[in-house]
Coordinates of C-alpha atoms in Angstrom, one line a residue:
X1 CA -33.8 -13.4 68.6
X2 CA -31.7 -10.5 67.0
X3 CA -28.3 -11.4 69.0
X4 CA -28.8 -15.1 67.9
X5 CA -29.0 -13.9 64.2
X6 CA -25.8 -11.7 64.7
X7 CA -23.8 -14.6 66.3
X8 CA -25.2 -17.3 63.6
X9 CA -23.3 -15.1 60.8
X10 CA -20.3 -14.3 62.9
X11 CA -21.3 -10.5 62.8
X12 CA -20.9 -10.3 58.7
X13 CA -22.5 -7.3 57.0
X14 CA -25.1 -9.3 55.5
X15 CA -26.0 -10.4 58.8
X16 CA -26.3 -6.9 60.0
X17 CA -28.6 -6.0 57.1
X18 CA -30.8 -9.1 57.8
X19 CA -31.2 -8.3 61.3
X20 CA -32.7 -5.0 60.2
X21 CA -35.2 -7.1 58.0
X22 CA -36.0 -9.2 60.8
X23 CA -36.7 -6.5 63.2
X24 CA -39.1 -4.9 60.3
X25 CA -40.8 -8.1 60.2
X26 CA -42.0 -7.8 64.1
X27 CA -42.2 -4.0 64.2
X28 CA -43.7 -2.7 61.1
X29 CA -45.0 0.7 62.6
X30 CA -42.7 3.4 63.1
X31 CA -43.6 4.1 66.6
X32 CA -42.8 0.4 67.5
X33 CA -39.3 -0.6 68.9
X34 CA -37.7 2.5 68.1
X35 CA -34.8 1.7 70.4
X36 CA -34.2 -1.6 69.0
X37 CA -34.6 -0.2 65.6
X38 CA -32.0 2.4 66.2
X39 CA -29.3 -0.3 68.0
X40 CA -29.7 -2.8 65.2
X41 CA -29.4 -0.3 62.4
X42 CA -26.2 1.5 64.2
X43 CA -25.0 -1.7 64.6
X44 CA -25.3 -2.7 61.1
X45 CA -23.4 0.8 60.0
X46 CA -20.5 -0.3 62.3
X47 CA -20.2 -3.7 61.3
X48 CA -20.2 -2.5 57.4
X49 CA -17.8 0.3 58.5
X50 CA -15.2 -2.4 59.8
X51 CA -15.6 -5.0 57.1
X52 CA -12.2 -5.5 55.2
X53 CA -13.7 -5.5 51.5
X54 CA -14.1 -1.9 50.3
X55 CA -16.6 -3.3 47.8
X56 CA -18.6 -5.2 50.6
X57 CA -18.5 -2.6 52.6
X58 CA -20.0 0.0 50.2
X59 CA -22.5 -2.4 49.0
X60 CA -23.9 -3.2 52.6
X61 CA -24.1 0.5 53.5
X62 CA -26.0 1.0 50.4
X63 CA -28.3 -1.5 51.5
X64 CA -28.5 -0.1 54.9
X65 CA -29.6 3.1 53.3
X66 CA -32.4 1.2 51.6
X67 CA -33.7 -0.1 54.5
X68 CA -33.9 3.3 56.7
X69 CA -35.9 4.7 53.7
X70 CA -38.8 2.1 54.6
X71 CA -41.6 3.4 56.9
X72 CA -40.7 1.1 59.6
X73 CA -37.1 2.7 60.2
X74 CA -38.6 6.5 59.9
X75 CA -38.0 7.5 63.5
X76 CA -34.2 6.6 63.3
X77 CA -33.1 7.4 59.6
X78 CA -31.7 10.7 60.1
X79 CA -29.6 9.7 63.2
X80 CA -28.4 6.7 61.4
X81 CA -28.4 8.2 58.1
X82 CA -25.3 10.6 59.3
X83 CA -23.1 7.6 60.4
X84 CA -23.7 6.0 56.7
X85 CA -22.3 9.7 55.2
X86 CA -19.3 9.2 57.3
X87 CA -18.7 5.6 56.8
X88 CA -19.2 6.2 53.0
X89 CA -17.0 9.2 52.8
X90 CA -14.2 7.1 55.0
X91 CA -13.9 4.4 52.5
X92 CA -14.4 6.7 49.3
X93 CA -10.9 8.5 50.5
X94 CA -9.3 5.1 51.5
X95 CA -10.2 3.7 48.1
X96 CA -11.9 6.2 45.3
X97 CA -11.9 3.6 42.8
X98 CA -14.3 1.1 44.3
X99 CA -16.9 4.0 43.8
X100 CA -16.3 4.0 40.1
X101 CA -17.1 0.1 40.3
X102 CA -20.5 0.7 41.5
X103 CA -23.6 1.0 38.9
X104 CA -24.5 4.8 38.4
X105 CA -28.1 3.8 39.4
X106 CA -27.0 2.1 42.6
X107 CA -27.1 5.3 44.5
X108 CA -29.9 7.5 44.4
X109 CA -29.5 11.6 44.8
X110 CA -32.8 11.3 46.7
X111 CA -35.4 13.7 47.1
X112 CA -35.2 17.3 48.5
X113 CA -36.7 16.5 51.9
X114 CA -34.9 13.2 52.1
X115 CA -31.3 13.2 50.4
X116 CA -29.4 10.2 49.8
X117 CA -26.9 9.7 52.7
X118 CA -24.6 7.5 50.5
X119 CA -24.1 9.8 47.9
X120 CA -23.5 12.5 50.5
X121 CA -20.8 10.2 51.9
X122 CA -19.0 9.8 48.1
X123 CA -19.2 13.7 47.6
X124 CA -17.7 14.4 51.1
X125 CA -15.1 11.8 50.4
X126 CA -14.2 13.3 46.8
X127 CA -14.1 16.8 48.5
X128 CA -11.5 15.8 51.0
X129 CA -9.5 13.9 48.4
X130 CA -9.4 17.4 46.3
X131 CA -8.5 19.7 49.3
X132 CA -5.4 17.4 49.7
X133 CA -4.6 17.6 46.0
X134 CA -4.7 13.8 45.9
X135 CA -3.8 12.6 42.6
X136 CA -6.9 9.5 43.1
X137 CA -9.6 12.0 42.9
X138 CA -9.1 12.0 39.3
X139 CA -11.6 8.9 39.4
X140 CA -14.4 11.7 39.6
X141 CA -14.1 11.9 35.9
X142 CA -16.1 8.7 35.6
X143 CA -18.9 10.1 38.1
X144 CA -21.1 12.7 36.3
X145 CA -23.5 12.7 39.4
X146 CA -21.1 12.9 41.9
X147 CA -19.1 15.8 39.8
X148 CA -22.3 17.7 39.0
X149 CA -23.3 17.6 42.9
X150 CA -19.5 18.4 44.2
X151 CA -19.1 21.1 41.9
X152 CA -22.5 22.9 42.1
X153 CA -21.4 25.1 44.9
X154 CA -18.2 24.4 45.0
X155 CA -15.9 26.2 42.8
X156 CA -12.7 25.7 44.6
X157 CA -13.2 21.9 44.4
X158 CA -13.7 22.5 40.6
X159 CA -10.3 24.2 39.9
X160 CA -8.6 21.5 42.1
X161 CA -10.2 19.0 39.9
X162 CA -8.9 20.5 36.7
X163 CA -5.4 20.9 38.7
X164 CA -5.4 16.9 39.4
X165 CA -6.3 16.3 35.8
X166 CA -3.2 18.5 34.8
X167 CA -0.9 16.6 36.8
X168 CA -2.3 13.2 35.4
X169 CA -1.1 13.7 31.6
X170 CA -2.0 11.3 28.9
X171 CA -4.9 9.7 30.6
X172 CA -8.2 9.6 29.2
X173 CA -10.4 12.1 30.9
X174 CA -13.5 13.7 32.1
X175 CA -16.5 13.0 30.0
X176 CA -19.8 13.5 31.8
X177 CA -18.2 15.3 34.8
X178 CA -17.0 18.2 32.4
X179 CA -20.4 18.3 30.3
X180 CA -22.1 18.6 33.5
X181 CA -20.1 21.3 34.5
X182 CA -20.5 23.3 31.3
X183 CA -24.1 22.7 31.1
X184 CA -25.1 23.5 34.6
X185 CA -22.2 26.3 35.0
X186 CA -21.7 28.0 32.0
X187 CA -20.2 30.9 33.9
X188 CA -16.9 28.2 34.4
X189 CA -16.4 27.7 31.0
X190 CA -13.8 30.8 30.6
X191 CA -11.9 29.3 33.8
X192 CA -11.7 25.6 32.2
X193 CA -10.8 27.1 28.4
X194 CA -8.2 28.9 30.5
X195 CA -6.9 25.7 32.2
X196 CA -7.1 24.0 28.8
X197 CA -4.5 26.3 27.1
X198 CA -2.2 26.3 30.1
X199 CA -2.4 22.3 30.0
X200 CA -3.8 21.1 26.9
X201 CA -2.4 17.4 27.3
X202 CA -4.9 16.7 30.0
X203 CA -8.0 16.9 27.6
X204 CA -9.8 14.3 25.5
X205 CA -12.0 14.3 22.7
X206 CA -15.2 14.9 24.5
X207 CA -14.1 17.7 26.5
X208 CA -12.9 19.9 23.9
X209 CA -16.3 18.9 22.0
X210 CA -18.0 20.6 24.6
X211 CA -16.0 23.7 24.8
X212 CA -15.6 24.2 20.8
X213 CA -19.5 24.9 21.1
X214 CA -18.4 28.0 23.4
X215 CA -15.6 29.3 21.1
X216 CA -16.1 32.1 18.4
X217 CA -14.6 31.8 14.9
X218 CA -12.7 34.6 15.8
X219 CA -10.9 32.9 18.8
X220 CA -9.8 30.1 16.4
X221 CA -6.3 31.5 15.4
X222 CA -5.5 32.4 19.2
X223 CA -6.8 29.1 20.3
X224 CA -4.5 27.1 17.7
X225 CA -1.7 29.1 18.8
X226 CA -2.1 28.2 22.3
X227 CA -2.2 24.6 20.9
X228 CA 0.6 24.3 18.7
X229 CA 3.3 23.7 21.5
X230 CA 1.4 20.5 22.5
X231 CA 0.8 19.2 19.0
X232 CA 3.9 16.5 19.7
X233 CA 1.3 14.9 21.7
X234 CA -0.8 12.3 19.7
X235 CA -3.6 12.6 21.6
X236 CA -3.9 16.4 21.2
X237 CA -3.5 15.8 17.4
X238 CA -6.5 13.7 17.6
X239 CA -8.7 16.2 19.8
X240 CA -7.8 19.0 17.1
X241 CA -8.5 16.9 13.9
X242 CA -12.1 15.4 15.6
X243 CA -13.3 18.5 17.3
X244 CA -12.0 21.8 16.4
X245 CA -11.5 20.8 12.5
X246 CA -14.8 19.3 12.7
X247 CA -16.7 22.5 14.3
X248 CA -14.5 25.3 12.3
X249 CA -13.0 23.4 9.0
X250 CA -12.5 26.7 6.9
X251 CA -11.2 28.8 9.8
X252 CA -8.8 25.8 11.2
X253 CA -7.6 25.5 7.3
X254 CA -7.1 29.1 6.9
X255 CA -5.0 29.3 10.0
X256 CA -2.8 25.9 9.3
X257 CA -2.3 27.1 5.5
X258 CA -1.1 30.8 6.6
X259 CA 0.8 29.7 9.8
X260 CA 4.5 30.9 8.8
X261 CA 6.1 28.0 10.7
X262 CA 4.8 25.1 8.4
X263 CA 5.3 21.6 9.4
X264 CA 3.8 18.0 9.2
X265 CA 1.5 18.9 12.1
X266 CA 0.3 21.9 10.0
X267 CA -0.2 19.6 7.3
X268 CA -2.0 17.2 9.1
X269 CA -4.3 19.7 10.7
X270 CA -5.4 21.0 6.9
X271 CA -5.7 17.9 5.8
X272 CA -8.3 16.9 8.3
X273 CA -10.4 19.8 7.1
X274 CA -11.2 17.9 3.9
X275 CA -14.0 15.2 4.2
X276 CA -12.9 11.7 3.2
X277 CA -14.8 11.4 0.0
X278 CA -14.4 12.8 -3.7
X279 CA -15.4 16.1 -3.2
X280 CA -13.3 16.4 -0.6
X281 CA -10.4 15.0 -2.3
X282 CA -11.1 17.0 -5.6
X283 CA -11.2 19.9 -3.2
X284 CA -7.5 19.0 -1.5
X285 CA -6.1 18.8 -5.1
X286 CA -7.2 22.1 -6.2
X287 CA -6.2 23.8 -3.1
X288 CA -3.8 27.1 -4.4
X289 CA -0.9 25.7 -2.3
X290 CA 2.9 25.2 -3.5
X291 CA 3.7 21.9 -4.5
X292 CA 5.5 20.5 -1.1
X293 CA 3.1 22.0 0.7
X294 CA 0.5 20.2 -1.1
X295 CA 2.0 17.0 -1.1
X296 CA 2.3 17.2 2.5
X297 CA -1.5 17.8 2.9
X298 CA -2.2 15.1 0.5
X299 CA 0.1 12.7 2.5
X300 CA -1.6 13.5 5.8
X301 CA -5.2 13.3 4.0
X302 CA -4.4 10.1 2.8
X303 CA -3.1 8.3 6.2
X304 CA -6.4 7.8 7.9
X305 CA -7.5 5.9 4.6
X306 CA -4.6 3.6 4.2
X307 CA -5.6 1.2 6.7
X308 CA -6.0 -2.2 5.0
X309 CA -6.6 -1.0 1.6
X310 CA -7.9 2.7 0.3
X311 CA -11.9 2.8 -0.4
X312 CA -12.6 2.0 -4.0
X313 CA -13.5 5.6 -5.0
X314 CA -10.3 6.7 -3.8
X315 CA -8.6 4.2 -5.8
X316 CA -10.3 5.2 -8.9
X317 CA -9.5 9.1 -8.0
X318 CA -5.9 8.5 -7.7
X319 CA -5.5 6.3 -10.8
X320 CA -7.5 9.1 -13.2
X321 CA -6.2 12.0 -11.7
X322 CA -2.5 12.7 -12.4
X323 CA -1.8 15.2 -10.2
X324 CA -1.5 12.6 -7.4
X325 CA 1.7 11.3 -8.9
X326 CA 2.6 14.9 -9.9
X327 CA 2.7 16.2 -6.3
X328 CA 4.2 12.8 -4.7
X329 CA 7.2 13.0 -7.2
X330 CA 7.6 16.6 -7.4
X331 CA 11.0 18.4 -8.0
X332 CA 11.5 18.7 -4.2
X333 CA 10.8 15.3 -3.3
X334 CA 8.1 13.8 -1.1
X335 CA 7.6 14.7 2.4
X336 CA 9.6 13.4 5.2
X337 CA 6.7 13.1 7.8
X338 CA 6.4 9.9 9.8
X339 CA 4.4 7.4 7.8
X340 CA 4.9 9.1 4.5
X341 CA 6.8 6.3 2.9
X342 CA 3.9 3.5 4.2
X343 CA 1.1 5.8 2.3
X344 CA 3.2 6.2 -0.9
X345 CA 4.1 2.3 -0.6
X346 CA 0.0 1.8 -0.5
X347 CA -0.4 4.1 -3.2
X348 CA 2.0 2.4 -5.4
X349 CA 0.4 -1.3 -4.6
X350 CA -3.2 -0.3 -4.4
X351 CA -3.4 1.7 -7.7
X352 CA -3.2 -0.7 -10.6
X353 CA -4.0 2.0 -13.1
X354 CA -1.4 4.4 -12.0
X355 CA 0.8 5.6 -14.9
X356 CA 4.3 6.7 -14.4
X357 CA 5.6 7.7 -17.3
X358 CA 3.5 10.2 -18.8
X359 CA 5.3 12.8 -17.8
X360 CA 9.0 13.5 -18.1
X361 CA 9.1 15.4 -15.1
X362 CA 8.2 11.9 -13.1
X363 CA 11.3 10.2 -14.7
X364 CA 13.5 12.9 -14.0
X365 CA 12.7 13.0 -10.3
X366 CA 12.7 9.4 -10.1
X367 CA 16.4 9.4 -8.3
X368 CA 15.0 11.7 -5.5
X369 CA 13.4 8.8 -4.2
X370 CA 16.6 6.6 -3.9
X371 CA 16.7 6.7 0.0
X372 CA 13.0 5.9 0.8
X373 CA 11.7 2.7 1.9
X374 CA 9.0 2.6 -1.0
X375 CA 12.0 2.9 -4.0
X376 CA 12.4 -0.8 -5.2
X377 CA 8.6 -0.8 -5.7
X378 CA 8.7 2.8 -7.5
X379 CA 11.5 1.7 -9.8
X380 CA 9.8 -1.6 -10.6
X381 CA 6.5 0.1 -11.4
X382 CA 8.2 3.4 -13.5
X383 CA 10.4 1.0 -15.3
X384 CA 7.5 -1.8 -16.0
X385 CA 5.1 1.2 -17.1
X386 CA 8.1 2.4 -19.4
X387 CA 8.5 -0.8 -21.3
X388 CA 4.7 -1.1 -21.7
X389 CA 4.3 2.3 -22.8
X390 CA 7.2 1.9 -25.3
X391 CA 5.4 -1.1 -26.6
X392 CA 1.9 0.4 -27.1
X393 CA 3.1 3.5 -28.4
X394 CA 2.4 6.0 -25.6
X395 CA 6.2 6.4 -24.7
X396 CA 8.1 7.8 -27.3
X397 CA 11.8 6.2 -28.0
X398 CA 13.3 9.6 -27.3
X399 CA 12.0 9.3 -23.6
X400 CA 12.5 5.3 -23.3
X401 CA 16.4 5.2 -24.7
X402 CA 18.2 7.3 -21.7
X403 CA 16.4 4.9 -19.3
X404 CA 17.0 1.7 -21.0
X405 CA 20.7 2.8 -20.9
X406 CA 20.9 3.4 -17.4
X407 CA 22.7 1.5 -14.7
X408 CA 19.3 1.3 -12.7
X409 CA 17.5 -0.4 -15.8
X410 CA 20.3 -2.6 -16.1
X411 CA 20.3 -3.6 -12.7
X412 CA 16.6 -4.0 -12.4
X413 CA 16.1 -6.0 -15.6
X414 CA 18.9 -8.3 -14.5
X415 CA 17.1 -9.2 -11.4
X416 CA 13.5 -9.0 -12.5
X417 CA 11.3 -12.3 -12.7
X418 CA 11.8 -13.8 -15.7
X419 CA 8.4 -14.6 -16.9
X420 CA 7.5 -11.1 -16.0
X421 CA 10.4 -9.4 -18.3
X422 CA 9.0 -11.5 -21.2
X423 CA 5.6 -10.3 -20.4
X424 CA 6.6 -6.8 -20.4
X425 CA 8.4 -7.1 -23.6
X426 CA 5.7 -8.2 -25.6
X427 CA 2.6 -6.2 -23.7
X428 CA -0.4 -6.2 -25.8
X429 CA 1.7 -7.4 -28.8
X430 CA -1.3 -9.4 -29.9
X431 CA -3.6 -6.2 -29.8
X432 CA -2.1 -4.6 -33.1
X433 CA 0.7 -4.3 -35.6
X434 CA 2.2 -1.3 -34.0
X435 CA 2.6 -2.9 -30.6
X436 CA 3.9 -6.1 -32.3
X437 CA 6.6 -4.0 -34.4
X438 CA 7.6 -2.0 -31.1
X439 CA 8.2 -5.0 -29.4
X440 CA 10.7 -6.1 -32.0
X441 CA 12.3 -2.8 -31.9
X442 CA 12.5 -3.1 -28.0
X443 CA 14.5 -6.1 -28.5
X444 CA 17.0 -4.5 -30.1
X445 CA 17.3 -1.6 -27.3
X446 CA 17.3 -3.6 -24.3
X447 CA 20.5 -3.6 -22.1
X448 CA 23.0 -6.4 -21.9
X449 CA 21.9 -7.9 -18.8
X450 CA 18.5 -9.1 -20.5
X451 CA 20.8 -10.9 -23.2
X452 CA 23.1 -12.4 -20.3
X453 CA 20.1 -13.8 -18.4
X454 CA 19.9 -17.5 -18.1
X455 CA 17.4 -19.0 -19.3
X456 CA 17.7 -16.7 -22.1
X457 CA 14.7 -13.9 -21.6
X458 CA 15.3 -12.8 -25.4
X459 CA 14.8 -16.7 -26.4
X460 CA 11.4 -16.5 -24.6
X461 CA 9.9 -13.3 -25.6
X462 CA 10.9 -13.8 -29.4
X463 CA 8.7 -17.2 -28.8
X464 CA 5.8 -15.2 -27.5
X465 CA 5.9 -12.6 -30.4
X466 CA 6.1 -15.2 -32.9
X467 CA 3.2 -16.9 -31.4
X468 CA 0.8 -13.8 -31.5
X469 CA 2.0 -12.7 -34.8
X470 CA -0.5 -11.7 -37.2
X471 CA 0.1 -11.0 -41.2
X472 CA 1.4 -9.2 -42.7
X473 CA 5.1 -9.7 -41.7
X474 CA 7.3 -6.7 -42.6
X475 CA 10.7 -6.8 -43.9
X476 CA 12.4 -4.6 -41.3
X477 CA 11.2 -6.8 -38.6
X478 CA 13.7 -9.8 -40.4
X479 CA 16.5 -6.9 -40.0
X480 CA 15.7 -6.1 -36.4
X481 CA 15.6 -10.1 -36.0
X482 CA 18.9 -10.5 -37.4
X483 CA 20.5 -7.4 -35.4
X484 CA 19.4 -9.2 -32.1
X485 CA 21.1 -12.6 -33.5
X486 CA 24.1 -10.6 -34.0
X487 CA 24.3 -8.7 -31.0
X488 CA 23.4 -12.1 -29.0
X489 CA 26.5 -13.9 -30.6
X490 CA 28.5 -11.4 -28.9
X491 CA 27.0 -10.8 -25.5
X492 CA 25.6 -14.3 -24.9
X493 CA 27.3 -16.7 -26.6
X494 CA 25.9 -19.6 -24.6
X495 CA 22.7 -19.0 -25.8
X496 CA 23.2 -18.0 -29.3
X497 CA 22.7 -21.3 -30.9
X498 CA 19.2 -21.9 -29.5
X499 CA 18.2 -18.3 -30.8
X500 CA 19.5 -19.1 -34.3
X501 CA 17.6 -22.4 -34.3
X502 CA 14.5 -20.6 -33.2
X503 CA 15.0 -18.1 -35.9
X504 CA 16.0 -20.5 -38.5
X505 CA 13.0 -23.2 -37.7
X506 CA 10.5 -20.4 -37.8
X507 CA 11.5 -19.1 -41.1
X508 CA 11.6 -22.5 -43.2
X509 CA 8.3 -23.1 -41.8
X510 CA 7.0 -19.9 -42.8
X511 CA 8.6 -19.3 -46.2
X512 CA 5.9 -16.9 -47.5
X513 CA 7.2 -14.2 -44.9
X514 CA 10.3 -12.3 -46.1
X515 CA 12.7 -13.8 -43.7
X516 CA 15.6 -15.0 -46.0
X517 CA 17.9 -12.6 -44.1
X518 CA 17.4 -14.5 -40.6
X519 CA 18.4 -17.6 -42.7
X520 CA 21.5 -16.3 -43.9
X521 CA 22.2 -15.3 -40.5
X522 CA 21.5 -18.3 -38.9
X523 CA 22.3 -21.3 -41.1
X524 CA 26.1 -21.3 -41.2
X525 CA 26.5 -21.4 -37.3
X526 CA 23.6 -24.0 -37.1
X527 CA 25.3 -26.5 -40.0
X528 CA 28.6 -26.1 -38.7
X529 CA 27.4 -27.2 -35.0
X530 CA 25.6 -30.1 -36.6
X531 CA 28.4 -31.1 -38.6
X532 CA 31.5 -30.5 -36.6
X533 CA 30.4 -32.4 -33.6
X534 CA 30.2 -36.4 -33.1
X535 CA 27.3 -35.7 -31.0
X536 CA 24.3 -33.6 -32.2
X537 CA 23.7 -30.4 -30.2
X538 CA 20.6 -30.6 -27.9
X539 CA 19.4 -27.0 -29.4
X540 CA 19.4 -28.4 -33.1
X541 CA 17.1 -31.6 -32.1
X542 CA 13.9 -30.1 -33.2
X543 CA 15.2 -29.6 -36.7
X544 CA 15.6 -33.3 -37.2
X545 CA 13.7 -36.3 -37.7
X546 CA 14.4 -39.5 -35.7
X547 CA 15.8 -41.7 -38.9
X548 CA 17.9 -38.5 -40.3
X549 CA 21.4 -40.0 -40.0
X550 CA 23.3 -37.5 -42.1
X551 CA 22.0 -34.1 -40.4
X552 CA 24.3 -31.8 -42.6
X553 CA 22.4 -33.4 -45.7
X554 CA 19.2 -33.0 -44.1
X555 CA 19.8 -29.5 -43.6
X556 CA 21.3 -28.9 -47.0
X557 CA 17.9 -30.3 -48.5
X558 CA 16.0 -28.4 -46.1
X559 CA 17.6 -25.3 -46.7
X560 CA 17.4 -25.7 -50.9
X561 CA 13.9 -27.0 -50.9
X562 CA 12.9 -24.1 -49.1
X563 CA 14.4 -21.5 -51.0
X564 CA 13.2 -23.1 -54.3
X565 CA 9.7 -23.2 -52.9
X566 CA 9.4 -19.6 -51.8
X567 CA 9.6 -16.2 -53.1
X568 CA 12.7 -15.6 -51.5
X569 CA 15.8 -13.8 -53.3
X570 CA 18.0 -16.7 -55.2
X571 CA 20.9 -14.9 -54.1
X572 CA 20.1 -15.2 -50.6
X573 CA 20.7 -19.0 -50.7
X574 CA 24.1 -18.5 -52.1
X575 CA 24.9 -16.2 -49.2
X576 CA 23.3 -18.5 -46.6
X577 CA 25.6 -21.3 -47.7
X578 CA 28.9 -19.3 -48.6
X579 CA 30.6 -21.2 -45.6
X580 CA 32.3 -23.6 -45.3
X581 CA 33.3 -23.3 -49.2
X582 CA 32.7 -27.1 -49.3
X583 CA 28.8 -26.3 -48.6
X584 CA 28.0 -24.2 -51.6
X585 CA 29.5 -26.9 -53.9
X586 CA 27.0 -29.5 -52.4
X587 CA 24.4 -27.1 -52.6
X588 CA 25.1 -26.4 -56.4
X589 CA 24.9 -30.0 -57.1
X590 CA 21.7 -30.7 -55.5
X591 CA 20.1 -27.6 -57.0
X592 CA 21.6 -28.5 -60.6
X593 CA 20.1 -32.2 -60.4
X594 CA 16.3 -30.8 -59.6
X595 CA 14.0 -30.2 -62.1
X596 CA 14.6 -26.3 -63.3
X597 CA 18.0 -26.3 -61.3
X598 CA 20.0 -24.7 -63.9
X599 CA 17.3 -21.9 -64.5
X600 CA 17.3 -21.1 -60.7
X601 CA 21.2 -21.2 -60.7
X602 CA 21.0 -18.7 -63.5
X603 CA 18.3 -16.5 -61.5
X604 CA 20.6 -16.9 -58.6
X605 CA 23.8 -15.3 -60.4
X606 CA 21.5 -12.6 -61.6
X607 CA 20.6 -11.9 -58.4
X608 CA 23.9 -11.9 -57.0
X609 CA 25.4 -9.4 -59.9
X610 CA 23.0 -7.2 -59.4
X611 CA 23.9 -6.4 -55.6
X612 CA 26.9 -5.0 -55.9
X613 CA 28.5 -6.0 -52.6
X614 CA 31.6 -7.5 -51.3
X615 CA 30.0 -10.8 -50.3
X616 CA 27.4 -10.8 -53.1
X617 CA 30.6 -10.3 -55.8
X618 CA 32.5 -13.4 -54.3
X619 CA 29.6 -15.8 -54.4
X620 CA 28.9 -14.7 -57.8
X621 CA 32.5 -15.6 -58.9
X622 CA 32.1 -18.7 -57.5
X623 CA 29.1 -19.7 -59.1
X624 CA 29.9 -18.4 -62.6
X625 CA 32.9 -21.1 -62.1
X626 CA 30.8 -23.8 -61.1
X627 CA 28.4 -22.9 -63.8
X628 CA 31.2 -23.1 -66.6
X629 CA 31.9 -26.7 -65.6
X630 CA 28.5 -28.0 -63.8
X631 CA 29.5 -31.7 -64.3
X632 CA 32.4 -31.3 -62.1
X633 CA 33.0 -34.3 -59.4
X634 CA 31.2 -34.3 -56.1
X635 CA 30.8 -37.0 -53.6
X636 CA 26.9 -38.1 -54.0
X637 CA 24.6 -36.4 -51.8

């Protein structure tokens, strides 16, 4: 019957196990069929041993051992069990990785009177691999039960195991097995520590975590010095940060700071000793270290926090504590360790509330960052802050002017987004009159690159200022506006007419403000542009209605009506219409024909006589001549 079962399954290991079950079913008593039971069990072990698949072989050998533990096979268990141990040992030597794929609970260590032959075979297989210094024995690191049993009474195998790991640098290693060693054989910790210091790269965090519980504080300096040669290994750095630092933060920090050969590695180790929370950050900033050294520690502290975005507490701390920018923009320049530029770039982008120009030191050190990858962002934020600071009054003109005249500012304003420049120039101008006045001053201080931009940034910026203005208007602003127009005439001729029309139109619609100087500056060019061309310049179309066919006449009427209906000095009307020469004659005639016109002309003369300027004297002489014969002939206007 048994032979029939084997033949039906073509001698497969599954059939061998099934045959044992079949024998058990017909001979349950340990004393019955002993010979047949031994024959079937041995044959099952042989078939499982000869199976090509390692995993199938090991699984069937484990199942055979389970059957041998049943009462029916008690009489043959010892004889067959030794065969299982030999077969498992051979499979382990052939392919130790197959053991790591077995569930740890699939092999029972067994009781003291009946040990597991399966587990014994695994242990013997790894012992043989270690004796041969076979690197595949490193798989033992994943088998805590096996390593504990193997090393319990075999220190030679333990030393061999450390040697195998040392030969496999860079691999993750020895978690539960090493813990078992340290737990069950504390006398071996010295041996392991010595091995660690000789071949530190073989370790992982779990191993060092166990070892730190056995290191005294006094041993930290010597331990760290032994580790230093291996700090180029990223895994070693992580071990130091996550284990030694966690166990002895104060001692490790003192060592890192006091070490004469200061490096980025020291900075990383020191940074890891501060907690990633507001208290830890504040403690780091308050550390009595040289700026460059502290900057290096700060960079390393920020690196692990820079994945994604900085946490909210850190962004707030960076924005509120100006020591951060002082450190990053120190006189010696920022640290040059790998990842530094990325961290600084994230600080610049994440922290909207940073102020860059409240310290002359920061502005002075800007050029030190020129070769860094974040330089363009730093320049953008610094100059943006500079302009906003000038407008809101937090940055004095003495600090702002040198940078406004620099080539870097010239290039930046020449390429900065159009709308952004206008927004910066009018930053919070609506908030209070001082901001509004500073915006006008800033228009005059800007480099030529702003005036030359097309479309004209100055035009848009002035338009924004005119929209947010709240009375009272200051005469000094009108003079600044005039100076801007005069500068624009030289530096951006193509935009001059548009700027003049903008100014003239605003003045005539707001004659209650002291803007007559703006009219003087703009009227002549607008008038000549309108009257000297057969087609109306598109910039001036907003000054006229659709039925105003004589544009020159409409301008003259607008000019006269605005002056006579305002409180502007009458002499300014004469100066505004001084050129061309024929213009003032027409203006004189129209005023003279108006009710109260003669009185206004006499007031104009008195105003001009009191000014004592060359232009005023010239216009006063012309006006006196016209008043001497006010009925002179002039084409009807």
